[in-house]
Amino acid sequence: MPKTELKEYIVMRNREIENIRDLDVYLASGGYAMAKQALTSMTPAAIIDEVKKSGLRGRGGAGFPTGVKWSFVPKELNPKYLVVNADESEPGTFNNHEIIDENPHQLLEGIVISAFAIGANVAYIYIRGEFAYGARFLEQKIAEARARGLIGKNLFGTGYDVEIYVHRGAGAYICGEETALLESLEGKIGQPRLKPPFPAVAGLYAKPTVVNNVETLTNVPRIIEKGADWFRSFGTEKSPGTKAVSISGHVKKPGNYEIPLGITIREFIFDWAGGMRDPNLPLKFIIPGGASSNWLTEQHLDLPMTWDDMAAAGTMLGSGAMVVLDTSVPVVRAALKVDEFFKHESCGKCSPCREGTHFLVKVWERIDEGHGRVGDIELLADVGKQMLGKCFCPLGDSSVSAVNSAIKFFRPELDAAIDAQH
Amino acid sequence: MLYEQHKAEIDEILARYPVDRKRSALLPLLYLAQDVYGRLDRDSIREVAEILDLPYTDVFEVVGFYTLFYNEEVGKVVLDVCDDVPCCFCGAEELVADLENRLGIKAGETTKDKVFTLRRVKCIAACDQAPVLQANLEFHNRVLPDKVEAMLAKLRNDVESGKPVSISGRLAER
């Protein structure tokens, strides 16, 4: 099958317009015209309606419809906040990184339009602490736009004010979870909050707050410019639009790709990313949606990349992060590394996750080091069972993905690893 | 001390948040204190706590929670090598071993001359650039064996020539 063509870029427009990171180039390509149009000729309700009609779903992982999320904000409560989740930390994900570095003004324009739509006068970009350069860069870009009257007071003479501030995290994956992010933005340790209340009603400083991912907001100016129907001409009915997907591991051309939603995993790996790196080392397994997701193998290559198809196959599209691994990778080591991540990043709030991730790593580690015990695979499965669905937030559950996937697809390899040790 | 010496920067940070929510300024102020004092010891934590009218223990807890705040002494250059999936299968282990060998330390340690600290870290969102590291949060992509020596020499030279150093990435420029 020939490679599906992407008609045009929606979010990674830096790939077709050189130096779009520069304000003058962005303006010359029609930049901030949509913010002007939205603020001067549309009501907030009309913007929300257009985004709802577009079917735009949150690009951070959950895939929740963005317009619906916005409509949950109670009109009568003020102030309201827009918080941008730029805490890109899911292992395998690096597409927000590119948007921030290469197409920052489209993100900022999306923030202006979205803040206006929900009635917020302040937006915070919560960016992971490791993106120190990205944070400074965004601050410079905000200052440039501010100097031209594109961010700040009385925008386009409408009387609407919006300030955008960059707030750096300090190294904690859990802060990608929206309520933990809000805790961190309030200067506390990043532990998730009990929901409800949801941030739309009581978020930052207990005020109505919308938390949206970088890529999600970067879509917004184009939806306003070209309309919901145009947006829906990309992707599938339930997963309209495109997705910036990061691919890494043992493929020839690792990197970011903006794909129309709905292409198959096979097409993505073999036509877009050039296939496997070493012709002598075939595909062993795929971590399709970041470290949190259940693994897939060769039998799943014809699965379409949409939120719903991936969910139906027992995994997820997540934040768009595909890690492709070849037969040189030992399953035990891969599972150990994934669970080491979750152990390191567990916030410590709930015991199933705090203790469970430690148990998992301890058992994986002894198998990896050659001291596995008979019954260890059953032990891993049992610990996983005690964690799944019992943790305070999705982080704990995510650590079980590696366990269940390894057992489901590679039981003989696991058994052989332990047998060889006795 | 910290406030008096960095009043403009601190006031600018505080102005980003509502007046009754100045605790939000905690992370940025800790970055500043860490750059000024080289690490977040008890005295610097106390100073930040006083600026924000927070109990000392609240700030101590925050410092312990986040990986980019350093209680212990670190070198002028903190090298953070990602050893997560997929980097660990794309050259990260070899890179860590090479750096350990050249610097004469193990991951988690600081060189005797206090120039380098080497750490293993979790995903830093540059998986396609494996093996990848950050030096004071500046990305060094595809650090293949033939690039290590020159990279270390340049970083050491930057320190010795007195270039301003920010272990917190506060002064980052593209």
Coordinates of C-alpha atoms in Angstrom, one line a residue:
Chain A
M1 CA 0.0 0.0 0.0
P2 CA 1.3 3.5 -0.8
K3 CA 2.1 5.8 2.0
T4 CA -0.9 8.0 3.0
E5 CA -0.1 11.6 2.2
L6 CA -0.6 14.3 4.8
K7 CA -2.4 17.0 2.9
E8 CA -0.8 19.7 5.0
Y9 CA 0.6 20.2 8.5
I10 CA -1.7 21.4 11.2
V11 CA 0.6 21.6 14.2
M12 CA 4.2 20.9 13.0
R13 CA 4.1 23.7 10.4
N14 CA 7.8 24.3 11.1
R15 CA 8.3 21.4 8.8
E16 CA 7.0 23.4 5.8
I17 CA 7.6 27.0 6.8
E18 CA 11.2 27.8 7.5
N19 CA 11.9 29.8 10.7
I20 CA 8.2 30.0 11.6
R21 CA 9.6 30.3 15.2
D22 CA 10.4 33.9 14.3
L23 CA 7.5 36.3 14.9
D24 CA 7.8 38.1 11.6
V25 CA 7.7 34.8 9.7
Y26 CA 4.8 33.6 11.7
L27 CA 2.9 36.9 11.1
A28 CA 3.7 36.7 7.4
S29 CA 2.1 33.2 7.3
G30 CA -1.1 34.5 8.7
G31 CA -0.1 34.2 12.3
Y32 CA -2.2 35.9 15.1
A33 CA -4.9 36.8 12.4
M34 CA -7.0 34.0 14.0
A35 CA -6.6 35.4 17.4
K36 CA -7.7 38.8 16.1
Q37 CA -10.7 37.2 14.2
A38 CA -11.7 35.2 17.2
L39 CA -11.5 38.0 19.7
T40 CA -13.1 40.7 17.4
S41 CA -15.8 38.7 15.6
M42 CA -16.6 35.6 17.6
T43 CA -18.2 35.1 21.0
P44 CA -16.6 32.7 23.5
A45 CA -19.6 30.4 23.0
A46 CA -19.1 30.3 19.2
I47 CA -15.4 29.4 19.6
I48 CA -16.2 26.6 22.0
D49 CA -18.9 25.4 19.6
E50 CA -16.5 25.3 16.7
V51 CA -13.9 23.4 18.7
K52 CA -16.6 21.0 19.8
K53 CA -17.8 20.5 16.2
S54 CA -14.2 19.8 15.1
G55 CA -14.1 16.8 17.4
L56 CA -10.6 17.9 18.7
R57 CA -9.5 15.5 21.4
G58 CA -6.9 16.2 24.1
R59 CA -3.5 15.3 22.7
G60 CA -1.9 14.7 26.1
G61 CA -3.0 11.1 26.4
A62 CA -6.6 10.8 27.5
G63 CA -8.2 11.9 24.3
F64 CA -11.0 13.8 26.0
P65 CA -12.9 16.1 23.7
T66 CA -11.4 19.6 24.2
G67 CA -14.6 21.7 23.5
V68 CA -16.5 19.6 26.0
K69 CA -13.9 20.1 28.6
W70 CA -14.1 23.9 28.0
S71 CA -17.8 23.9 28.4
F72 CA -17.6 22.5 31.9
V73 CA -16.2 25.8 33.2
P74 CA -18.9 27.5 35.2
K75 CA -19.5 31.0 33.8
E76 CA -20.3 32.7 37.0
L77 CA -17.1 31.9 39.0
N78 CA -14.1 34.1 38.6
P79 CA -11.2 34.4 38.1
K80 CA -10.6 31.5 35.7
Y81 CA -7.3 30.0 34.6
L82 CA -5.9 28.3 31.5
V83 CA -3.0 26.0 32.4
V84 CA -0.9 24.6 29.6
N85 CA 0.5 21.2 30.2
A86 CA 4.0 21.2 28.8
D87 CA 5.3 18.7 31.3
E88 CA 6.1 16.3 28.5
S89 CA 7.6 13.3 30.4
E90 CA 6.1 10.1 29.2
P91 CA 9.0 7.9 28.1
G92 CA 9.0 7.9 24.3
T93 CA 7.3 11.3 23.9
F94 CA 9.1 14.3 22.5
N95 CA 6.6 16.0 20.2
N96 CA 5.8 18.9 22.4
H97 CA 9.5 19.5 22.6
E98 CA 9.5 20.2 18.9
I99 CA 6.4 22.4 18.9
I100 CA 7.9 24.6 21.7
D101 CA 11.3 24.9 20.1
E102 CA 10.1 25.3 16.5
N103 CA 6.5 26.5 16.3
P104 CA 6.1 28.5 19.6
H105 CA 3.9 31.3 18.3
Q106 CA 1.1 28.9 17.0
L107 CA 1.0 27.5 20.6
L108 CA 0.9 31.1 22.0
E109 CA -1.9 32.1 19.6
G110 CA -3.8 28.9 20.6
I111 CA -3.4 30.0 24.2
V112 CA -4.8 33.5 23.5
I113 CA -7.9 32.1 21.7
S114 CA -8.5 29.4 24.2
A115 CA -8.1 31.6 27.2
F116 CA -10.6 34.1 25.6
A117 CA -13.0 31.2 25.0
I118 CA -13.1 30.0 28.6
G119 CA -12.9 33.5 30.0
A120 CA -9.4 33.4 31.5
N121 CA -7.2 36.4 31.8
V122 CA -4.1 34.5 33.0
A123 CA -2.5 31.5 31.5
Y124 CA 0.4 29.5 32.9
I125 CA 2.5 27.3 30.8
Y126 CA 3.7 24.6 33.2
I127 CA 6.8 23.3 31.4
R128 CA 9.0 20.4 32.7
G129 CA 12.1 21.6 34.5
E130 CA 14.4 19.9 32.1
F131 CA 13.2 22.1 29.3
A132 CA 15.2 25.0 30.7
Y133 CA 16.0 26.3 27.2
G134 CA 12.4 25.8 26.0
A135 CA 11.2 27.8 29.0
R136 CA 13.5 30.7 28.4
F137 CA 12.7 30.6 24.7
L138 CA 9.0 30.7 25.3
E139 CA 9.5 33.7 27.6
Q140 CA 11.3 35.5 24.8
K141 CA 8.6 34.7 22.4
I142 CA 5.9 35.9 24.8
A143 CA 7.9 39.1 25.2
E144 CA 8.1 39.6 21.4
A145 CA 4.4 39.0 21.0
R146 CA 3.6 41.3 23.9
A147 CA 5.7 44.1 22.4
R148 CA 3.5 44.0 19.3
G149 CA 0.3 44.0 21.3
L150 CA -0.6 40.4 20.6
I151 CA -0.5 39.3 24.2
G152 CA -1.3 41.6 27.1
K153 CA -3.9 44.3 27.7
N154 CA -6.8 45.3 25.5
L155 CA -6.0 42.9 22.7
F156 CA -7.1 44.1 19.3
G157 CA -9.0 46.9 21.0
T158 CA -11.5 44.5 22.4
G159 CA -10.8 45.3 26.1
Y160 CA -9.8 41.7 26.7
D161 CA -6.6 41.2 28.6
V162 CA -4.5 38.1 28.8
E163 CA -1.1 37.5 30.4
I164 CA 0.9 34.3 29.8
Y165 CA 3.5 33.2 32.2
V166 CA 6.0 30.3 32.0
H167 CA 6.3 28.2 35.1
R168 CA 9.1 25.6 35.2
G169 CA 8.6 22.3 37.0
A170 CA 11.6 20.7 38.6
G171 CA 11.7 17.1 37.5
A172 CA 8.7 14.9 38.3
Y173 CA 6.7 12.9 35.8
I174 CA 3.7 12.8 38.0
C175 CA 3.2 16.6 37.4
G176 CA 1.9 15.6 33.9
E177 CA -1.2 14.4 35.8
E178 CA -3.3 17.6 35.7
T179 CA -4.1 17.8 39.4
A180 CA -0.6 17.0 40.5
L181 CA 0.5 19.7 38.0
L182 CA -1.8 22.2 39.8
E183 CA -0.4 21.3 43.2
S184 CA 3.1 21.8 41.8
L185 CA 2.1 25.2 40.3
E186 CA 0.9 26.2 43.7
G187 CA 4.4 25.5 45.0
K188 CA 3.8 22.1 46.6
I189 CA 5.0 18.6 46.0
G190 CA 3.3 17.1 42.9
Q191 CA 0.7 14.7 44.3
P192 CA -2.6 14.2 42.6
R193 CA -5.8 15.5 44.1
L194 CA -9.0 13.6 44.7
K195 CA -11.5 14.1 41.9
P196 CA -14.2 15.5 42.0
P197 CA -14.0 18.4 42.2
F198 CA -12.5 18.5 38.7
P199 CA -10.2 21.4 37.7
A200 CA -12.9 22.9 35.5
V201 CA -14.8 23.8 38.7
A202 CA -12.0 24.0 41.3
G203 CA -8.5 23.9 39.8
L204 CA -5.7 26.3 40.3
Y205 CA -6.1 28.2 43.6
A206 CA -9.5 26.4 43.8
K207 CA -10.7 28.5 40.8
P208 CA -12.2 27.2 37.5
T209 CA -9.3 25.9 35.5
V210 CA -8.8 24.3 32.1
V211 CA -5.6 22.2 31.7
N212 CA -4.8 21.5 28.1
N213 CA -1.8 19.9 26.4
V214 CA 0.6 21.9 24.2
E215 CA -0.3 20.1 21.0
T216 CA -4.0 20.4 21.7
L217 CA -3.8 24.2 21.9
T218 CA -1.5 24.4 18.9
N219 CA -4.4 22.9 16.9
V220 CA -6.8 25.7 17.9
P221 CA -5.8 28.6 15.6
R222 CA -6.1 26.3 12.5
I223 CA -9.5 25.1 13.5
I224 CA -10.6 28.7 13.9
E225 CA -9.0 29.6 10.5
K226 CA -10.3 26.7 8.4
G227 CA -13.3 25.5 10.4
A228 CA -14.4 22.2 11.9
D229 CA -15.3 20.6 8.6
W230 CA -11.8 21.1 7.2
F231 CA -10.3 19.7 10.5
R232 CA -12.6 16.7 10.1
S233 CA -11.2 16.0 6.6
F234 CA -8.2 14.6 8.4
G235 CA -8.3 11.5 10.5
T236 CA -11.3 9.4 11.3
E237 CA -14.8 10.3 12.5
K238 CA -14.1 9.6 16.1
S239 CA -10.4 10.7 16.0
P240 CA -10.4 13.6 13.7
G241 CA -7.3 15.6 12.8
T242 CA -3.7 14.7 12.9
K243 CA -1.4 13.6 15.6
A244 CA 2.2 14.5 16.2
V245 CA 3.7 11.1 17.0
S246 CA 7.2 10.5 18.3
I247 CA 8.9 7.3 17.2
S248 CA 12.1 6.0 18.7
G249 CA 14.1 2.9 19.3
H250 CA 15.3 0.5 16.6
V251 CA 13.8 2.2 13.5
K252 CA 15.8 3.7 10.6
K253 CA 14.3 7.2 11.0
P254 CA 13.4 8.0 14.6
G255 CA 11.8 11.4 15.1
N256 CA 8.5 13.2 15.1
Y257 CA 5.9 12.8 12.4
E258 CA 2.6 14.4 12.0
I259 CA 0.2 11.7 10.8
P260 CA -3.4 11.7 9.8
L261 CA -5.1 9.7 12.6
G262 CA -6.1 6.3 11.4
I263 CA -3.1 5.1 9.5
T264 CA -1.9 1.6 10.6
I265 CA 1.0 0.9 12.9
R266 CA 2.6 -1.0 10.0
E267 CA 2.4 2.0 7.7
F268 CA 3.8 4.3 10.4
I269 CA 6.8 2.1 11.3
F270 CA 7.7 0.8 7.8
D271 CA 6.7 3.6 5.4
W272 CA 7.0 6.7 7.6
A273 CA 9.9 5.8 9.9
G274 CA 11.8 3.7 7.4
G275 CA 11.4 0.3 9.0
M276 CA 13.7 -1.6 11.2
R277 CA 17.3 -0.3 11.6
D278 CA 19.1 -3.5 11.3
P279 CA 17.9 -6.0 8.6
N280 CA 19.1 -8.9 10.7
L281 CA 17.2 -7.9 13.8
P282 CA 13.4 -8.0 13.2
L283 CA 10.7 -6.3 15.3
K284 CA 10.2 -7.9 18.7
F285 CA 7.7 -5.6 20.3
I286 CA 6.3 -2.1 20.3
I287 CA 5.5 0.1 23.3
P288 CA 2.8 2.0 21.3
G289 CA 1.7 4.9 23.5
G290 CA 4.5 5.7 26.0
A291 CA 5.8 3.6 28.8
S292 CA 2.4 3.4 30.4
S293 CA 0.8 1.5 27.5
N294 CA 0.4 -2.2 27.0
W295 CA 2.8 -3.6 24.5
L296 CA 2.0 -4.8 21.0
T297 CA 3.7 -7.3 18.7
E298 CA 3.9 -8.1 15.0
Q299 CA 0.3 -9.5 15.0
H300 CA -1.0 -6.0 15.8
L301 CA 0.7 -4.1 12.9
D302 CA -2.5 -3.6 11.0
L303 CA -4.2 -1.7 13.9
P304 CA -5.2 1.8 13.0
M305 CA -3.7 4.5 15.1
T306 CA -6.7 6.1 16.7
W307 CA -7.7 6.4 20.4
D308 CA -10.6 4.0 20.0
D309 CA -8.9 1.3 17.9
M310 CA -5.9 1.3 20.3
A311 CA -8.2 1.1 23.3
A312 CA -10.2 -1.8 21.7
A313 CA -6.9 -3.7 21.3
G314 CA -6.2 -3.2 25.0
T315 CA -3.6 -0.5 24.7
M316 CA -3.6 3.2 24.0
L317 CA -2.4 5.9 21.6
G318 CA -1.5 7.9 24.7
S319 CA 0.5 11.0 24.0
G320 CA 1.7 9.7 20.7
A321 CA 4.9 7.9 21.6
M322 CA 5.9 4.7 19.8
V323 CA 9.0 2.8 21.0
V324 CA 10.0 0.1 18.6
L325 CA 12.3 -2.6 19.8
D326 CA 14.1 -5.4 17.9
T327 CA 15.1 -8.9 18.9
S328 CA 18.3 -7.7 20.5
V329 CA 16.3 -6.5 23.5
P330 CA 15.8 -8.9 26.4
V331 CA 12.2 -8.7 27.7
V332 CA 13.2 -8.9 31.3
R333 CA 15.6 -5.9 31.0
A334 CA 12.9 -3.9 29.1
A335 CA 10.3 -4.6 31.7
L336 CA 12.8 -3.8 34.5
K337 CA 13.6 -0.4 32.9
V338 CA 10.0 0.5 32.4
D339 CA 9.1 -0.3 36.0
E340 CA 12.3 1.4 37.3
F341 CA 10.8 4.5 35.7
F342 CA 7.5 4.2 37.5
K343 CA 9.2 3.3 40.8
H344 CA 11.3 6.5 40.5
E345 CA 8.4 8.6 39.6
S346 CA 5.8 7.3 42.0
C347 CA 4.8 10.3 44.1
G348 CA 4.4 8.2 47.3
K349 CA 0.9 9.3 48.0
C350 CA -0.8 5.9 47.9
S351 CA 0.6 2.6 49.1
P352 CA -0.3 0.3 46.2
C353 CA 1.8 2.4 43.9
R354 CA 4.5 3.4 46.3
E355 CA 5.1 -0.2 47.5
G356 CA 4.0 -2.0 44.4
T357 CA 6.4 -0.4 42.1
H358 CA 9.3 -1.2 44.5
F359 CA 8.2 -4.9 44.7
L360 CA 8.0 -5.1 40.9
V361 CA 11.4 -3.7 40.4
K362 CA 12.9 -5.9 43.1
V363 CA 11.6 -9.0 41.4
W364 CA 12.5 -7.9 37.9
E365 CA 16.0 -6.9 39.1
R366 CA 16.8 -10.3 40.6
I367 CA 15.7 -12.1 37.5
D368 CA 17.8 -9.7 35.4
E369 CA 20.8 -10.3 37.6
G370 CA 20.5 -14.1 37.4
H371 CA 18.9 -14.8 40.8
G372 CA 15.3 -15.3 39.7
R373 CA 13.3 -17.7 41.8
V374 CA 10.8 -20.3 40.8
G375 CA 7.4 -18.6 41.0
D376 CA 8.7 -15.1 40.4
I377 CA 6.5 -14.7 37.3
E378 CA 3.4 -15.6 39.3
L379 CA 4.6 -13.2 42.0
L380 CA 4.9 -10.4 39.5
A381 CA 1.4 -11.1 38.1
D382 CA 0.0 -11.2 41.7
V383 CA 1.6 -7.9 42.7
G384 CA 0.2 -6.4 39.4
K385 CA -3.2 -7.7 40.3
Q386 CA -3.1 -6.0 43.6
M387 CA -2.1 -2.7 42.0
L388 CA -4.4 -2.5 39.0
G389 CA -7.4 -0.4 39.6
K390 CA -6.4 0.2 43.3
C391 CA -4.0 3.1 42.9
F392 CA -5.0 6.8 43.5
C393 CA -4.1 7.9 40.0
P394 CA -3.1 6.1 36.7
L395 CA 0.6 6.1 37.4
G396 CA 0.5 2.9 39.5
D397 CA -1.7 1.1 37.0
S398 CA 0.7 2.1 34.3
S399 CA 3.6 0.2 35.9
V400 CA 1.6 -3.0 35.5
S401 CA 1.5 -2.7 31.7
A402 CA 5.1 -4.0 31.4
V403 CA 4.3 -6.9 33.7
N404 CA 1.2 -8.0 32.0
S405 CA 2.6 -7.5 28.5
A406 CA 5.8 -9.4 29.2
I407 CA 3.8 -12.3 30.6
K408 CA 1.2 -12.2 27.8
F409 CA 3.6 -12.2 24.8
F410 CA 6.9 -13.6 26.2
R411 CA 6.1 -16.1 28.9
P412 CA 8.4 -18.7 27.4
E413 CA 11.3 -16.2 27.4
L414 CA 10.6 -15.3 31.1
D415 CA 10.4 -18.9 32.1
A416 CA 13.6 -19.7 30.3
A417 CA 15.3 -16.8 32.0
I418 CA 14.4 -18.3 35.4
D419 CA 15.0 -21.9 34.5
A420 CA 18.5 -21.0 33.3
Q421 CA 19.1 -19.7 36.8
H422 CA 18.4 -23.1 38.5
Chain B
M1 CA 20.7 38.2 51.6
L2 CA 19.2 36.3 48.6
Y3 CA 16.3 38.8 48.4
E4 CA 18.5 41.9 48.8
Q5 CA 20.9 40.7 46.2
H6 CA 18.4 39.6 43.6
K7 CA 15.5 41.9 44.5
A8 CA 14.5 42.7 40.8
E9 CA 14.5 39.0 39.8
I10 CA 12.5 37.9 42.8
D11 CA 10.0 40.7 42.6
E12 CA 9.5 39.9 38.9
I13 CA 8.9 36.2 39.8
L14 CA 6.4 37.1 42.6
A15 CA 4.5 39.3 40.2
R16 CA 3.5 36.4 38.1
Y17 CA 1.2 35.0 40.8
P18 CA -1.7 36.5 42.7
V19 CA -0.6 38.4 45.8
D20 CA -2.1 36.0 48.2
R21 CA -0.6 33.0 46.4
K22 CA 3.1 33.7 46.5
R23 CA 3.9 30.1 47.5
S24 CA 3.6 29.5 43.7
A25 CA 7.0 31.2 43.4
L26 CA 8.6 28.5 45.4
L27 CA 10.1 26.4 42.5
P28 CA 11.5 29.5 40.7
L29 CA 13.0 30.8 43.9
L30 CA 14.6 27.5 44.7
Y31 CA 16.2 27.4 41.3
L32 CA 17.6 30.9 42.0
A33 CA 18.9 30.0 45.5
Q34 CA 20.4 26.8 44.1
D35 CA 22.3 28.8 41.4
V36 CA 23.5 31.3 43.9
Y37 CA 24.6 28.9 46.6
G38 CA 25.6 25.9 44.5
R39 CA 23.1 23.6 46.2
L40 CA 20.1 23.8 48.5
D41 CA 21.5 23.3 52.0
R42 CA 19.6 24.1 55.2
D43 CA 20.5 27.8 55.3
S44 CA 19.4 28.4 51.7
I45 CA 16.2 26.5 52.2
R46 CA 15.5 28.6 55.3
E47 CA 16.1 31.8 53.4
V48 CA 13.6 30.9 50.6
A49 CA 11.1 29.9 53.3
E50 CA 11.4 33.3 54.9
I51 CA 10.9 35.2 51.7
L52 CA 7.7 33.3 51.1
D53 CA 6.6 33.2 54.8
L54 CA 6.5 29.4 54.6
P55 CA 7.4 26.8 57.3
Y56 CA 10.9 25.6 56.7
T57 CA 9.7 22.0 56.6
D58 CA 7.3 22.7 53.7
V59 CA 10.2 23.9 51.6
F60 CA 12.4 21.1 52.7
E61 CA 9.7 18.6 51.5
V62 CA 9.5 20.3 48.1
V63 CA 13.3 20.2 47.7
G64 CA 13.3 16.5 48.4
F65 CA 10.5 15.7 46.0
Y66 CA 11.9 17.1 42.7
T67 CA 15.0 15.7 41.0
L68 CA 16.4 19.0 39.8
F69 CA 16.9 20.3 43.3
Y70 CA 20.2 19.3 44.9
N71 CA 20.6 18.9 48.7
E72 CA 24.1 17.5 48.3
E73 CA 27.1 19.3 46.8
V74 CA 27.3 19.0 43.0
G75 CA 29.9 20.0 40.4
K76 CA 29.8 23.1 38.3
V77 CA 28.4 20.9 35.5
V78 CA 25.7 18.3 36.2
L79 CA 25.7 15.7 33.5
D80 CA 22.3 13.9 33.3
V81 CA 22.3 10.9 31.0
C82 CA 19.0 9.4 30.1
D83 CA 19.1 5.6 30.7
D84 CA 15.4 5.0 30.2
V85 CA 13.7 3.0 27.5
P86 CA 14.5 3.3 24.6
C87 CA 17.9 5.1 25.3
C88 CA 19.2 2.1 27.3
F89 CA 18.9 0.0 24.2
C90 CA 20.4 2.7 21.9
G91 CA 23.8 3.4 23.5
A92 CA 23.0 5.0 26.9
E93 CA 24.7 2.2 28.9
E94 CA 27.8 2.5 26.8
L95 CA 27.8 6.3 27.3
V96 CA 27.5 6.1 31.0
A97 CA 30.3 3.6 31.2
D98 CA 32.5 5.8 29.0
L99 CA 31.8 8.9 31.1
E100 CA 32.5 7.0 34.3
N101 CA 35.7 5.8 32.9
R102 CA 36.9 9.2 31.7
L103 CA 35.8 11.1 34.8
G104 CA 37.0 8.4 37.2
I105 CA 33.7 8.4 39.1
K106 CA 30.5 6.4 39.2
A107 CA 27.1 7.7 38.3
G108 CA 25.8 9.6 41.2
E109 CA 29.2 11.0 42.1
T110 CA 31.1 14.3 41.7
T111 CA 34.7 14.6 40.5
K112 CA 37.3 15.5 43.0
D113 CA 37.9 18.9 41.3
K114 CA 34.2 19.6 41.7
V115 CA 33.7 20.2 38.0
F116 CA 31.4 17.4 37.0
T117 CA 28.6 15.5 38.6
L118 CA 27.3 12.5 36.7
R119 CA 23.8 11.2 37.1
R120 CA 21.5 8.7 35.4
V121 CA 18.1 10.2 34.8
K122 CA 14.7 9.2 33.5
C123 CA 13.3 10.2 30.1
I124 CA 14.2 13.7 29.0
A125 CA 12.0 13.8 25.9
A126 CA 14.6 13.5 23.3
C127 CA 14.4 9.7 22.6
D128 CA 15.1 10.1 18.9
Q129 CA 18.5 11.6 19.8
A130 CA 19.7 8.7 21.9
P131 CA 22.2 8.4 23.4
V132 CA 21.4 11.8 24.9
L133 CA 22.4 13.8 27.9
Q134 CA 21.9 17.2 29.4
A135 CA 24.8 19.3 30.8
N136 CA 23.2 21.8 33.2
L137 CA 20.0 21.2 31.3
E138 CA 21.5 21.9 27.9
F139 CA 20.8 19.1 25.5
H140 CA 23.7 17.2 23.9
N141 CA 22.2 15.0 21.2
R142 CA 23.6 11.7 19.8
V143 CA 26.6 11.6 22.1
L144 CA 28.3 8.8 20.3
P145 CA 31.7 7.6 21.5
D146 CA 33.7 9.9 19.2
K147 CA 32.0 13.0 20.6
V148 CA 32.5 12.4 24.3
E149 CA 36.1 13.7 24.7
A150 CA 35.5 17.0 22.9
M151 CA 32.2 17.6 24.7
L152 CA 33.9 17.2 28.1
A153 CA 36.8 19.4 27.1
K154 CA 34.5 22.2 26.0
L155 CA 32.4 22.0 29.2
R156 CA 35.5 22.0 31.3
N157 CA 36.9 24.9 29.4
D158 CA 33.7 26.9 29.9
V159 CA 34.0 26.4 33.6
E160 CA 37.7 27.3 33.8
S161 CA 37.3 30.4 31.6
G162 CA 34.8 31.7 34.1
K163 CA 31.7 31.6 31.9
P164 CA 28.6 32.1 34.1
V165 CA 27.3 28.7 35.2
S166 CA 23.7 27.9 36.1
I167 CA 23.2 24.4 37.3
S168 CA 19.5 25.2 37.5
G169 CA 19.3 26.2 33.8
R170 CA 18.1 29.6 34.9
L171 CA 20.3 31.5 32.4
A172 CA 19.6 29.1 29.5
E173 CA 20.0 30.6 26.0
R174 CA 19.4 29.0 22.7

